mmCIF file of C-alpha atoms in Angstrom:
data_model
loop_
_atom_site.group_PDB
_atom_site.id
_atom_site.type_symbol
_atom_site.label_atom_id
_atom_site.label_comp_id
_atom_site.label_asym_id
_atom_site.label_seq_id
_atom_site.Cartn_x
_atom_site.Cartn_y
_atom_site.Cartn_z
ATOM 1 C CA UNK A 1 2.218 -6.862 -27.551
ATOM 2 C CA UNK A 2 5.043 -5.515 -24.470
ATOM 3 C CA UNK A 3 2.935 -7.665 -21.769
ATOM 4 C CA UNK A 4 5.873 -7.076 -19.239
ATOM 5 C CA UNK A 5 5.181 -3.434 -18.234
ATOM 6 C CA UNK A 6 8.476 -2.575 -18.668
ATOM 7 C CA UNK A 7 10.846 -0.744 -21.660
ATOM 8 C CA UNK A 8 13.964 -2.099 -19.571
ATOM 9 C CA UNK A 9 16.464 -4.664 -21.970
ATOM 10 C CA UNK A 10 15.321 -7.768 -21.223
ATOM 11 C CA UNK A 11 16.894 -9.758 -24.880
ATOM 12 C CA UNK A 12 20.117 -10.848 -22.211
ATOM 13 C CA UNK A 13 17.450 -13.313 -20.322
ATOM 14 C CA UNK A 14 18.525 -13.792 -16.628
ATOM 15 C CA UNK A 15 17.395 -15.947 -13.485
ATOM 16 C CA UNK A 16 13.883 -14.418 -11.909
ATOM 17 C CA UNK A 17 12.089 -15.153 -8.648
ATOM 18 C CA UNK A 18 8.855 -14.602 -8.565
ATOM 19 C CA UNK A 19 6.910 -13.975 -5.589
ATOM 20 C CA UNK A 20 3.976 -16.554 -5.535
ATOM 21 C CA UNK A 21 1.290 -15.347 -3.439
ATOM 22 C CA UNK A 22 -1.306 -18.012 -4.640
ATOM 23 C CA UNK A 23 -3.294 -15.133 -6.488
ATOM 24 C CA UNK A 24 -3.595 -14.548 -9.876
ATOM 25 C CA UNK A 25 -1.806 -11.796 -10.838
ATOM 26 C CA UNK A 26 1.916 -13.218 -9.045
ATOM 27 C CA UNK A 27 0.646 -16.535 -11.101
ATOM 28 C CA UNK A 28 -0.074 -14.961 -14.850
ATOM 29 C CA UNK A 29 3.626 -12.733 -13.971
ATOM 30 C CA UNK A 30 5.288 -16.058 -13.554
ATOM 31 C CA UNK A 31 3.896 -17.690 -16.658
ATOM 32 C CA UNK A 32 4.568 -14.307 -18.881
ATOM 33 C CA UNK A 33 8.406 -14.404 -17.680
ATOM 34 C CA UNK A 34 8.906 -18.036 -18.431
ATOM 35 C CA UNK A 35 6.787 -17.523 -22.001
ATOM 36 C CA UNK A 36 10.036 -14.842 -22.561
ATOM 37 C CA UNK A 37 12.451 -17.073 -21.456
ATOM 38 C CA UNK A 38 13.698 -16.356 -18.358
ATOM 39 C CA UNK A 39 14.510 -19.074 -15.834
ATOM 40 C CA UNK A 40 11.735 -18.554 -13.447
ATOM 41 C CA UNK A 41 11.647 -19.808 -9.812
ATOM 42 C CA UNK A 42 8.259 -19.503 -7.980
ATOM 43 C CA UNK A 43 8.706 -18.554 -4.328
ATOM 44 C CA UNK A 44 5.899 -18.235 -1.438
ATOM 45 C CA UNK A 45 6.861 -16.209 1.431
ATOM 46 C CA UNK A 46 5.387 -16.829 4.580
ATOM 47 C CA UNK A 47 4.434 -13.643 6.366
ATOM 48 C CA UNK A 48 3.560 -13.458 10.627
ATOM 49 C CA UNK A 49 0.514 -14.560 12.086
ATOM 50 C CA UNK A 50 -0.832 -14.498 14.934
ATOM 51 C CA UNK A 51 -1.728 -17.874 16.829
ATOM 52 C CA UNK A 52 -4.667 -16.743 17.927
ATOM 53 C CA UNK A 53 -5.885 -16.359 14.543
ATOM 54 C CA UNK A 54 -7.194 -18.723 12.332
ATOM 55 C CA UNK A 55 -4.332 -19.580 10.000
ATOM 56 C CA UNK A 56 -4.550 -18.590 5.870
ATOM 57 C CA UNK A 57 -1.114 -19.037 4.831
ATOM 58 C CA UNK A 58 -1.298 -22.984 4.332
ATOM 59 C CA UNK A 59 -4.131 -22.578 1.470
ATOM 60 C CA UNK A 60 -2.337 -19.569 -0.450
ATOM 61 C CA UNK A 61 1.049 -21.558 -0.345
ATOM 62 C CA UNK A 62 -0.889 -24.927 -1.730
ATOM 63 C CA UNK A 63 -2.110 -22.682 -4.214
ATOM 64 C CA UNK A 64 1.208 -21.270 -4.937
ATOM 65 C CA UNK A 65 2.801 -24.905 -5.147
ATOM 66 C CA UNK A 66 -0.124 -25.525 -7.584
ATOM 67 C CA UNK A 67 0.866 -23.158 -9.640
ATOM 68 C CA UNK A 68 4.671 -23.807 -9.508
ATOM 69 C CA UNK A 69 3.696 -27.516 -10.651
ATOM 70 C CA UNK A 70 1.358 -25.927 -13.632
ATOM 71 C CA UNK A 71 4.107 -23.956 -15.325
ATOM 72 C CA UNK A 72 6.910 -27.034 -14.123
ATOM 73 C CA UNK A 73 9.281 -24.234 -12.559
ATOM 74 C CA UNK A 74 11.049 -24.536 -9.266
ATOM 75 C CA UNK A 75 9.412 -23.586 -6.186
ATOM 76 C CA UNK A 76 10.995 -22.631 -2.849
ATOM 77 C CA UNK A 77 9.521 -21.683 0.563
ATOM 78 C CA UNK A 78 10.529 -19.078 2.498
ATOM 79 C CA UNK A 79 9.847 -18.268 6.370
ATOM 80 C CA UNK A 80 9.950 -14.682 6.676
ATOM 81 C CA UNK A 81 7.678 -14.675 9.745
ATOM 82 C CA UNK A 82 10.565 -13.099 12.347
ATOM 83 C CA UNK A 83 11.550 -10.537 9.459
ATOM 84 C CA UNK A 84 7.510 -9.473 8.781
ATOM 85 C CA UNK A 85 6.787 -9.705 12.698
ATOM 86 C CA UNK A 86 9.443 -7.060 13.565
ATOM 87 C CA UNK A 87 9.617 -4.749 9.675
ATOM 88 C CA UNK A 88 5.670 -4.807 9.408
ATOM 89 C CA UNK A 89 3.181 -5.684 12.284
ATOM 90 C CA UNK A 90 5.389 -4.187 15.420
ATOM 91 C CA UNK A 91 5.756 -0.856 13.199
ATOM 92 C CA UNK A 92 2.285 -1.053 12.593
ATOM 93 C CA UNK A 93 1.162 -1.612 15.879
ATOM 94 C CA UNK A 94 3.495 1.681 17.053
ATOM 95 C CA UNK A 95 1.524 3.834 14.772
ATOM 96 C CA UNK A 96 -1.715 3.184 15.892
ATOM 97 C CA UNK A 97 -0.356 3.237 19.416
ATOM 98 C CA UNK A 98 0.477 6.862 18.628
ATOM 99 C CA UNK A 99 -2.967 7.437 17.787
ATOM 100 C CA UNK A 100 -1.684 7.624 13.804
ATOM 101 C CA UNK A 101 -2.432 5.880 10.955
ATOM 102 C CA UNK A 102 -0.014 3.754 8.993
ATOM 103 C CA UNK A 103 0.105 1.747 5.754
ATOM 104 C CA UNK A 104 0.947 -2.041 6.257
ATOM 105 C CA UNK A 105 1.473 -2.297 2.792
ATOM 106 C CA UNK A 106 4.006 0.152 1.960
ATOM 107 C CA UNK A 107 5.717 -1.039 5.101
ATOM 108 C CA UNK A 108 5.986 -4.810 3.692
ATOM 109 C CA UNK A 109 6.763 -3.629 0.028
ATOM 110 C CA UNK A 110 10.097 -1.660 1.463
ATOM 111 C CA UNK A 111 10.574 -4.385 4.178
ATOM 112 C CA UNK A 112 10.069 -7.362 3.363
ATOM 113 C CA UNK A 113 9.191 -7.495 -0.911
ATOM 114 C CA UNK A 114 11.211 -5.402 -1.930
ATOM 115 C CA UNK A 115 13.911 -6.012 1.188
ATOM 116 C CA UNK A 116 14.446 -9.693 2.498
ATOM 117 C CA UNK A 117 12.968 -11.039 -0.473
ATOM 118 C CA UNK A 118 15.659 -10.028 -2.601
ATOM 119 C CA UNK A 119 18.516 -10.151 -0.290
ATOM 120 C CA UNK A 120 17.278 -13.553 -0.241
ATOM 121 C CA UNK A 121 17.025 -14.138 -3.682
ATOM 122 C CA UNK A 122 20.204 -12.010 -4.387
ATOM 123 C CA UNK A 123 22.243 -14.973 -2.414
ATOM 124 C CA UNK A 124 20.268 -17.933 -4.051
ATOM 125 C CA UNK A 125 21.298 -16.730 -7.524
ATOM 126 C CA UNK A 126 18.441 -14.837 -9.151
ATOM 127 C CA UNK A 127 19.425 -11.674 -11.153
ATOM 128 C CA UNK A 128 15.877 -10.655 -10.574
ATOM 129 C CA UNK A 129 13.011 -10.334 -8.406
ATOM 130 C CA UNK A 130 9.244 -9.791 -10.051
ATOM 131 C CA UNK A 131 5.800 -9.301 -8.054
ATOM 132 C CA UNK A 132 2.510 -9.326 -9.473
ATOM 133 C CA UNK A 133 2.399 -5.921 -8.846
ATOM 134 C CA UNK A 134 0.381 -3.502 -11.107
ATOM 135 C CA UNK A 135 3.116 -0.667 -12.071
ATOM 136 C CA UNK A 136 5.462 -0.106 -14.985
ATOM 137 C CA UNK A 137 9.299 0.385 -15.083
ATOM 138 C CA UNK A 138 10.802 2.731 -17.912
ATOM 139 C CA UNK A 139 13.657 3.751 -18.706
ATOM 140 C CA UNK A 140 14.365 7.493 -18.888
ATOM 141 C CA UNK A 141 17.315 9.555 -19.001
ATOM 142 C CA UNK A 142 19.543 7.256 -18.023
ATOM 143 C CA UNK A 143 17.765 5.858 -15.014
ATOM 144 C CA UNK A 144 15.050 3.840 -14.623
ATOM 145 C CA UNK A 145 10.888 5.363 -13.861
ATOM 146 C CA UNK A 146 8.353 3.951 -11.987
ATOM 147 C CA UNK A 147 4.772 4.629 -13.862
ATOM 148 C CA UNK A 148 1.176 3.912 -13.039
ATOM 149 C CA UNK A 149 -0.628 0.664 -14.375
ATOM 150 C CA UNK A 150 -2.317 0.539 -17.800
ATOM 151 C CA UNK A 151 -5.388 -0.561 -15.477
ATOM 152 C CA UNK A 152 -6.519 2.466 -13.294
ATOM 153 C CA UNK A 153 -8.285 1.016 -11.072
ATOM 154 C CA UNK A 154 -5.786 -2.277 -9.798
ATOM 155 C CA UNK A 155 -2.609 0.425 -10.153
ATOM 156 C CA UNK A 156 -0.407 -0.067 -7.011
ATOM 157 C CA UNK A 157 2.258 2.596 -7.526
ATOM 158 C CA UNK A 158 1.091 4.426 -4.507
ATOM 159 C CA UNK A 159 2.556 1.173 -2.595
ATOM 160 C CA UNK A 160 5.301 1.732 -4.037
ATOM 161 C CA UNK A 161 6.758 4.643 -3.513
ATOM 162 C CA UNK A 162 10.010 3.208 -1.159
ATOM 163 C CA UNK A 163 11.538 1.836 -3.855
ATOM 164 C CA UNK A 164 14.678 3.482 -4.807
ATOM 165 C CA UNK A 165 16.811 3.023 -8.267
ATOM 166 C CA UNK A 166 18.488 0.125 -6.986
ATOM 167 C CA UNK A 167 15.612 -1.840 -6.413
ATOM 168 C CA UNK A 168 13.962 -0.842 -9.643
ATOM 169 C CA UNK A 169 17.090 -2.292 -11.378
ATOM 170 C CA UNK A 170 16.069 -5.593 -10.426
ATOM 171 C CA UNK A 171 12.396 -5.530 -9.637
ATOM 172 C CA UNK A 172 9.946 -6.875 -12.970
ATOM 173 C CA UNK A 173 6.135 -5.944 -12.833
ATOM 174 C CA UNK A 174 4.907 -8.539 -15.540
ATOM 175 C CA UNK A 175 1.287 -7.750 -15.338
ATOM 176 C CA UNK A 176 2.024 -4.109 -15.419
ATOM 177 C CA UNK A 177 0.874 -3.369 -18.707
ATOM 178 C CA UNK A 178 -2.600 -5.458 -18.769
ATOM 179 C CA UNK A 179 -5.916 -4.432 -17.827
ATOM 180 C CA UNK A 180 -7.276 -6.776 -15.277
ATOM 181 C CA UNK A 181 -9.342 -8.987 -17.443
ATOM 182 C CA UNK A 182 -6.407 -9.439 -19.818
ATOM 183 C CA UNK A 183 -4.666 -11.001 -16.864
ATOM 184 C CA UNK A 184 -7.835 -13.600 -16.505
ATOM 185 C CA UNK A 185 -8.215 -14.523 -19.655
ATOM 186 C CA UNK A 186 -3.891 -15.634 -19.493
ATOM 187 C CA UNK A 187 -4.745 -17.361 -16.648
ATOM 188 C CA UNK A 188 -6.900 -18.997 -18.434
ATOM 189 C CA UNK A 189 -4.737 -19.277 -21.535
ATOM 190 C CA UNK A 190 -1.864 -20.785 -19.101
ATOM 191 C CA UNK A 191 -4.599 -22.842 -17.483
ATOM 192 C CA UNK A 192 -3.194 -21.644 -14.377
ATOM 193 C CA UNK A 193 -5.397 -23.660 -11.693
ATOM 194 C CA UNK A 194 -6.317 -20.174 -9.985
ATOM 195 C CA UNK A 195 -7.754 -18.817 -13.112
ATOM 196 C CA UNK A 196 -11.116 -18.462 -11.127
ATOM 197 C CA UNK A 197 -9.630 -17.718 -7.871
ATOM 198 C CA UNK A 198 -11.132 -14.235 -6.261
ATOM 199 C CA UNK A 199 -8.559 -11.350 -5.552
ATOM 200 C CA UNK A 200 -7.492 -11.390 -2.073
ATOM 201 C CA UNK A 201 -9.041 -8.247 -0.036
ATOM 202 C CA UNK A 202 -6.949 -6.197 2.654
ATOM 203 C CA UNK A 203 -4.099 -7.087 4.454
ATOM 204 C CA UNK A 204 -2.671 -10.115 3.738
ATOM 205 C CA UNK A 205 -1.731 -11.587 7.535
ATOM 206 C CA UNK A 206 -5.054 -10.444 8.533
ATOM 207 C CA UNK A 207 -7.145 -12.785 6.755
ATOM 208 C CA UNK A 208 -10.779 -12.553 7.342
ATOM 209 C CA UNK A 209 -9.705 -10.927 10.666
ATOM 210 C CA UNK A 210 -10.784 -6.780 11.046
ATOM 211 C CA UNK A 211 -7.959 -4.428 11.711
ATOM 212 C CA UNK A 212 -10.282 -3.252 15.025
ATOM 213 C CA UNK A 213 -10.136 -6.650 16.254
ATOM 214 C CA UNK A 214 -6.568 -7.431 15.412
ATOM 215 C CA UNK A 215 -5.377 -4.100 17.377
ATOM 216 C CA UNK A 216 -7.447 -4.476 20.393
ATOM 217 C CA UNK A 217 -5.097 -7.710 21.341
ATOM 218 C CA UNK A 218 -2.164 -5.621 21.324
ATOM 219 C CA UNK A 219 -3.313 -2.036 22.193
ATOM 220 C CA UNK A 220 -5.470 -0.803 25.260
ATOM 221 C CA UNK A 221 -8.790 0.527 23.623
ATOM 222 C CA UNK A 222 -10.683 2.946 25.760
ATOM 223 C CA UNK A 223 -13.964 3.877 24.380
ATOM 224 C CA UNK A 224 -14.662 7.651 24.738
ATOM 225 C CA UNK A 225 -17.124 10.286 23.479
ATOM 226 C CA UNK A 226 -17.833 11.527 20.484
ATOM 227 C CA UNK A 227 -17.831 15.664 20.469
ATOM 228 C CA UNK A 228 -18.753 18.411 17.435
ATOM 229 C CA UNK A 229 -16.559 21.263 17.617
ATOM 230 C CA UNK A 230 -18.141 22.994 19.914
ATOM 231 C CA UNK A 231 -17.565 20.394 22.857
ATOM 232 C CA UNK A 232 -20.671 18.970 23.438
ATOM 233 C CA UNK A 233 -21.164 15.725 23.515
ATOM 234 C CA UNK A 234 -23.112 13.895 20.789
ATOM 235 C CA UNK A 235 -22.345 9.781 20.873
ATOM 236 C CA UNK A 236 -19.428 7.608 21.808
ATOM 237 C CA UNK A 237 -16.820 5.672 19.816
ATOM 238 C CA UNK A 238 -14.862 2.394 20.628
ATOM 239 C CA UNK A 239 -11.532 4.060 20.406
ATOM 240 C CA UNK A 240 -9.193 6.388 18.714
ATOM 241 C CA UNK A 241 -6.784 4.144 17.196
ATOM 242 C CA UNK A 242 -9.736 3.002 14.501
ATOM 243 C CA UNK A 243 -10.510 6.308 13.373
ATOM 244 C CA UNK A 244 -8.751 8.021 10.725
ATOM 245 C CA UNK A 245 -9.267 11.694 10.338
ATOM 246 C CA UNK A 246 -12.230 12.140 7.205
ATOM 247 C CA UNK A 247 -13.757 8.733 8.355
ATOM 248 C CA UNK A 248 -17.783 9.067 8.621
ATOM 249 C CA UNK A 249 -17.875 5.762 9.917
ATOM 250 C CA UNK A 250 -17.366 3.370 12.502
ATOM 251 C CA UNK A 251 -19.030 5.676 15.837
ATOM 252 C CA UNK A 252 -22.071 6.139 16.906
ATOM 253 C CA UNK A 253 -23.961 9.329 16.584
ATOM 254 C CA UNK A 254 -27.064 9.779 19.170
ATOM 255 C CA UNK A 255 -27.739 13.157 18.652
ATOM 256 C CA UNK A 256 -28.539 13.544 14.750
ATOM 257 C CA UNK A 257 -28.511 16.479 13.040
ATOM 258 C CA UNK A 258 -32.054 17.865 11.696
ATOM 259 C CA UNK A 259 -31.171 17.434 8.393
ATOM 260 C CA UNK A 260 -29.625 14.041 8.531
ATOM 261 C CA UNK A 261 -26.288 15.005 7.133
ATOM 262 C CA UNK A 262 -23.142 12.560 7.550
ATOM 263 C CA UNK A 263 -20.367 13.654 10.341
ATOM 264 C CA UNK A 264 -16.460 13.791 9.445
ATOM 265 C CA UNK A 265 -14.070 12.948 12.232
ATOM 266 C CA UNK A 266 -12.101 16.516 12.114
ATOM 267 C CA UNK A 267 -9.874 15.513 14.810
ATOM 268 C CA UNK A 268 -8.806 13.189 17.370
ATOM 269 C CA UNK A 269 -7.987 14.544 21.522
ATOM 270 C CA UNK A 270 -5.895 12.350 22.797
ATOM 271 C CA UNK A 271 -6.032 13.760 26.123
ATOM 272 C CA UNK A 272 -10.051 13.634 26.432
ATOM 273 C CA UNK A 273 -10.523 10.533 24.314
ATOM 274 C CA UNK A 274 -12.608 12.630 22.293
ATOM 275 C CA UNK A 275 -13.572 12.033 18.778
ATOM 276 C CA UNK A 276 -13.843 15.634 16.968
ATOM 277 C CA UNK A 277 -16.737 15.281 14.279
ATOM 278 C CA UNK A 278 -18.734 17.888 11.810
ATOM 279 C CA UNK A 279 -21.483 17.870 9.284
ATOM 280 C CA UNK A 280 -20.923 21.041 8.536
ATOM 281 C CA UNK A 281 -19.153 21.294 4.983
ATOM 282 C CA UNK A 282 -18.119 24.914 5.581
ATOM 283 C CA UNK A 283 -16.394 24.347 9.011
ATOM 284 C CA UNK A 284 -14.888 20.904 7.959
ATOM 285 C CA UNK A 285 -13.674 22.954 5.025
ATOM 286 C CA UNK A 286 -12.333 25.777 7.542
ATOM 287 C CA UNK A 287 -10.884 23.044 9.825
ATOM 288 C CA UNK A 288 -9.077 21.359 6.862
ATOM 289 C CA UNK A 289 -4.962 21.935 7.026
ATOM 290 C CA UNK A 290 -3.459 23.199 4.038
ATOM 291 C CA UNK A 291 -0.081 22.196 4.793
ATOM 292 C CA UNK A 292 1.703 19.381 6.001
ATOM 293 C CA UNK A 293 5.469 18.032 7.287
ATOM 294 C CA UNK A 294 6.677 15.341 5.792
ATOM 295 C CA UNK A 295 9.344 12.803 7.544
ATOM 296 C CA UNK A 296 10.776 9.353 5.525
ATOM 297 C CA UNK A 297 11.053 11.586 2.198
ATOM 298 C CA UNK A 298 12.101 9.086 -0.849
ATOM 299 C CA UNK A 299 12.655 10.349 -3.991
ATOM 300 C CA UNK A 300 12.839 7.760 -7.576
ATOM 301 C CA UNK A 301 12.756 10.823 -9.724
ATOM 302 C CA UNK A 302 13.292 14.188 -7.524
ATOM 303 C CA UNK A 303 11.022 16.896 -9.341
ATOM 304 C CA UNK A 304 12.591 19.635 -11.107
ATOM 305 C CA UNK A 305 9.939 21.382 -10.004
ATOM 306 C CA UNK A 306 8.202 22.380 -7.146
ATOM 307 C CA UNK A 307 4.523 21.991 -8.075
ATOM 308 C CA UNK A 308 3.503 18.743 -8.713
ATOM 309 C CA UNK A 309 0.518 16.548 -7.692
ATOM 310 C CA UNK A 310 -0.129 14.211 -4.942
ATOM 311 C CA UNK A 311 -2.445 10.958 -3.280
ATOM 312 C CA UNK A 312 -2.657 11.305 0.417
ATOM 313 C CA UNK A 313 -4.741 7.655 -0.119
ATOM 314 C CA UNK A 314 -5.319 4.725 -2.349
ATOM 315 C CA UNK A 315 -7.254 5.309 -5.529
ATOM 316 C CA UNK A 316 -7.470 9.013 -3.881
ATOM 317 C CA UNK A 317 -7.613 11.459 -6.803
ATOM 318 C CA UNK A 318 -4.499 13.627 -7.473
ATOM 319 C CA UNK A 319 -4.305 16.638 -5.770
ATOM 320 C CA UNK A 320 -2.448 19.869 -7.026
ATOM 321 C CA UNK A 321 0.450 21.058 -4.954
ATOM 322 C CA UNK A 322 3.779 22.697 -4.109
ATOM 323 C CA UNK A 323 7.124 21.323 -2.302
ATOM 324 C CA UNK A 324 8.955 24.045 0.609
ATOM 325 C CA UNK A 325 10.825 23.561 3.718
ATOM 326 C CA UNK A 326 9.671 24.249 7.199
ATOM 327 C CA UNK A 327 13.021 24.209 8.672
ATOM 328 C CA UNK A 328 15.177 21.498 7.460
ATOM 329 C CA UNK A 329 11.426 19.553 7.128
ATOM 330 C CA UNK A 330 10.476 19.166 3.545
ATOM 331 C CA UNK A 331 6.998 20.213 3.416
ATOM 332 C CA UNK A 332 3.731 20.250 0.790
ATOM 333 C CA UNK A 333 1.166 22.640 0.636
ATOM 334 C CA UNK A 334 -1.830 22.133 -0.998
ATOM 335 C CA UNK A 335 -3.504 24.420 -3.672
ATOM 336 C CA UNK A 336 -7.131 24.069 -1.556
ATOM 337 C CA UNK A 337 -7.340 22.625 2.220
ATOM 338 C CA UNK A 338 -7.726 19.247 2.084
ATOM 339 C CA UNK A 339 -9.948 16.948 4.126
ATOM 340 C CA UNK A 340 -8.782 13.967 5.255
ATOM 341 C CA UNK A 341 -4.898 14.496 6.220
ATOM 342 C CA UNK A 342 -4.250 11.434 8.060
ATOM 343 C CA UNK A 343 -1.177 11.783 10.087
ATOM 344 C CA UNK A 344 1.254 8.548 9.095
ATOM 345 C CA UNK A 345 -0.057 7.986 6.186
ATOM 346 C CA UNK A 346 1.553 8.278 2.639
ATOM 347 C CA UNK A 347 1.634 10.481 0.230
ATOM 348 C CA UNK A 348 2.771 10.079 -3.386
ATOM 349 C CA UNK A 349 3.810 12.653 -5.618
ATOM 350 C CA UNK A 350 2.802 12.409 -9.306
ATOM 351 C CA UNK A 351 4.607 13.919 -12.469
ATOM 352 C CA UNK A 352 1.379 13.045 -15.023
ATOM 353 C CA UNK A 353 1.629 9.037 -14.555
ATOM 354 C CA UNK A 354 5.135 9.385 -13.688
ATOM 355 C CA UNK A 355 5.654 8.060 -9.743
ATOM 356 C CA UNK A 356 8.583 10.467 -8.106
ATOM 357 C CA UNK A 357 8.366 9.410 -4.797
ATOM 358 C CA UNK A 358 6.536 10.286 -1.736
ATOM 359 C CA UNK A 359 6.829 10.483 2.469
ATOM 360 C CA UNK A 360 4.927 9.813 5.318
ATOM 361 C CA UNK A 361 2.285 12.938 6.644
ATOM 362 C CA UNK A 362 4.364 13.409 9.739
ATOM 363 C CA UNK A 363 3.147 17.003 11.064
ATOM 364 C CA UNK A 364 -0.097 19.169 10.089
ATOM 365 C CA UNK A 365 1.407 22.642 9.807
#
């Protein structure tokens, strides 16, 4: 069985550092790569935290050493605190400043995984870089494809989506092709000693931390009101930077509706402080955008067509739709308005399983 997730030649074995992260999956990828004989170097990386917060990085990188020590492969240490404070967390923070919505994760895949990490690794030697990622590499027509995960439900390609040929070149996804209880039991095969270990929930620096209390030490959160569309005034919210437009959760509601029926945030007035909601399936429908501009466009695969399908969030279902220009903006239109358009978030275009590329939502249209 091809446990490696990838088609690319790998009989010319070369030197592989493997990201450690103290979980599971970055341990079972470590143990596959040395079980095909490639001279594997675990490596923790130690992201930014806070000091404020209570710190988490300590445990995952004794857990990571633990590991290193099971499989008796070299393990290194790296500080990449000033390189995740500035490429992740002050990016972050920007985004929700500007009342949008970013994705830490794609930010520290394209900074600091998929970036220092193996500029890093490029100058200690390795020939390769692999993560315990859940995606596939193949090759096709003379390049190299990223795919979705033979498990569905752990696939990460929508993380992924920055990564260019280059990177791909030199970027291994062990656990790629496994379901997630294949991945266990080779834990347990390994005896790896986080066979048991839980997966790790949310963003890593965060911890046990909420994102609504992490941002309120950095941004000024003014509570407001909470408005249907037709202005009047029907609870209060803590702030707009926690909302994301589709949410149903998270403000408060005082005035219900006689039938009880959840509302959507529709839209977010900056200069009231207002939080737009509606229960009203037809209007949220009507209020929907079709359309949207698209700004930090990356292409693995460019489409040779125009009508493709696309994620506007994780484990979102794939949506139908077709590529223009607005301008010298490349723009996607969707085949049915779409609720949910969250301005600075991603979204991934799909050829089948096939992972083209994707953008940030930078404009509704």
């Amino acid at each position: 069985m091809n446990t490696s997730g990838t088609k690319k030649n790998i009989s010319d074995k070369g030197r592989v550092f493997v990201g450690l992260s103290g979980g599971v999956d970055s341990a079972v990828s470590a143990a596959l790569l040395k079980e095909q004989g490639y001279d594997v170097t675990g490596v923790f990386i130690k992201a930014w935290q806070p000091d404020w917060m209570v710190c988490t990085w300590r445990e995952e990188r004794r857990d990571a050493m633990r590991v290193a020590l099971a499989l008796d492969i070299p393990f290194l240490f790296l500080d990449m605190e000033k390189e995740y404070k500035q490429g992740v967390v002050d990016k972050m923070i920007a985004e929700y400043k500007a009342n949008r919505t970013p994705n830490p994760d794609v930010l520290c895949n394209r900074e600091i995984k998929f970036g220092s990490f193996w500029n890093k690794a490029k100058e200690l030697g390795a020939d390769f870089i692999a993560t315990g990622h859940y995606a596939k590499v193949f090759s096709k027509q003379h390049s190299l494809a990223l795919y979705e995960s033979k498990d569905k439900e752990k696939d990460q390609s929508y993380f992924l989506w920055t990564l260019t040929q280059e990177d791909l070149e030199h970027t291994l996804f062990p656990v790629g092709g496994l379901e997630k209880k294949d991945v266990r039991e080779l834990a347990k095969k390994f005896k790896l000693p986080v066979a048991e270990k839980k997966d790790s929930q949310g963003i890593c620096f965060l911890g046990d931390v909420s994102m609504e209390d992490f941002l309120s030490h950095y941004i000024d959160i003014k509570p407001g009101k909470v408005v249907n569309t037709d202005g009047q005034v029907i609870g209060t919210h803590k702030g707009l930077p926690f909302y994301t437009i589709g949410e149903r959760h998270g403000f408060e509601v005082t005035k219900k509706s006689a039938d009880s029926s959840p509302f959507y945030i529709v839209a977010k007035d900056v200069k009231t402080n207002a939080l737009v909601v509606s229960n009203d399936i037809a209007e949220i429908k009507d209020l929907s955008p079709q359309k949207v501009v698209l700004k930090n466009v990356n292409w693995i695969h460019e489409p040779l067509v125009p009508e493709l399908t696309a994620r506007i969030r994780y484990h979102g279902g794939k949506l139908p739709c077709k590529l223009s220009l607005e301008g010298k903006k490349l723009a996607v239109e969707f085949t049915n308005p779409v609720r949910g358009l969250a301005l600075g978030q991603s979204i991934v275009f799909y050829s089948d399983e096939e992972c083209l590329g994707g953008a940030v939502m930078d404009r509704l249209y």
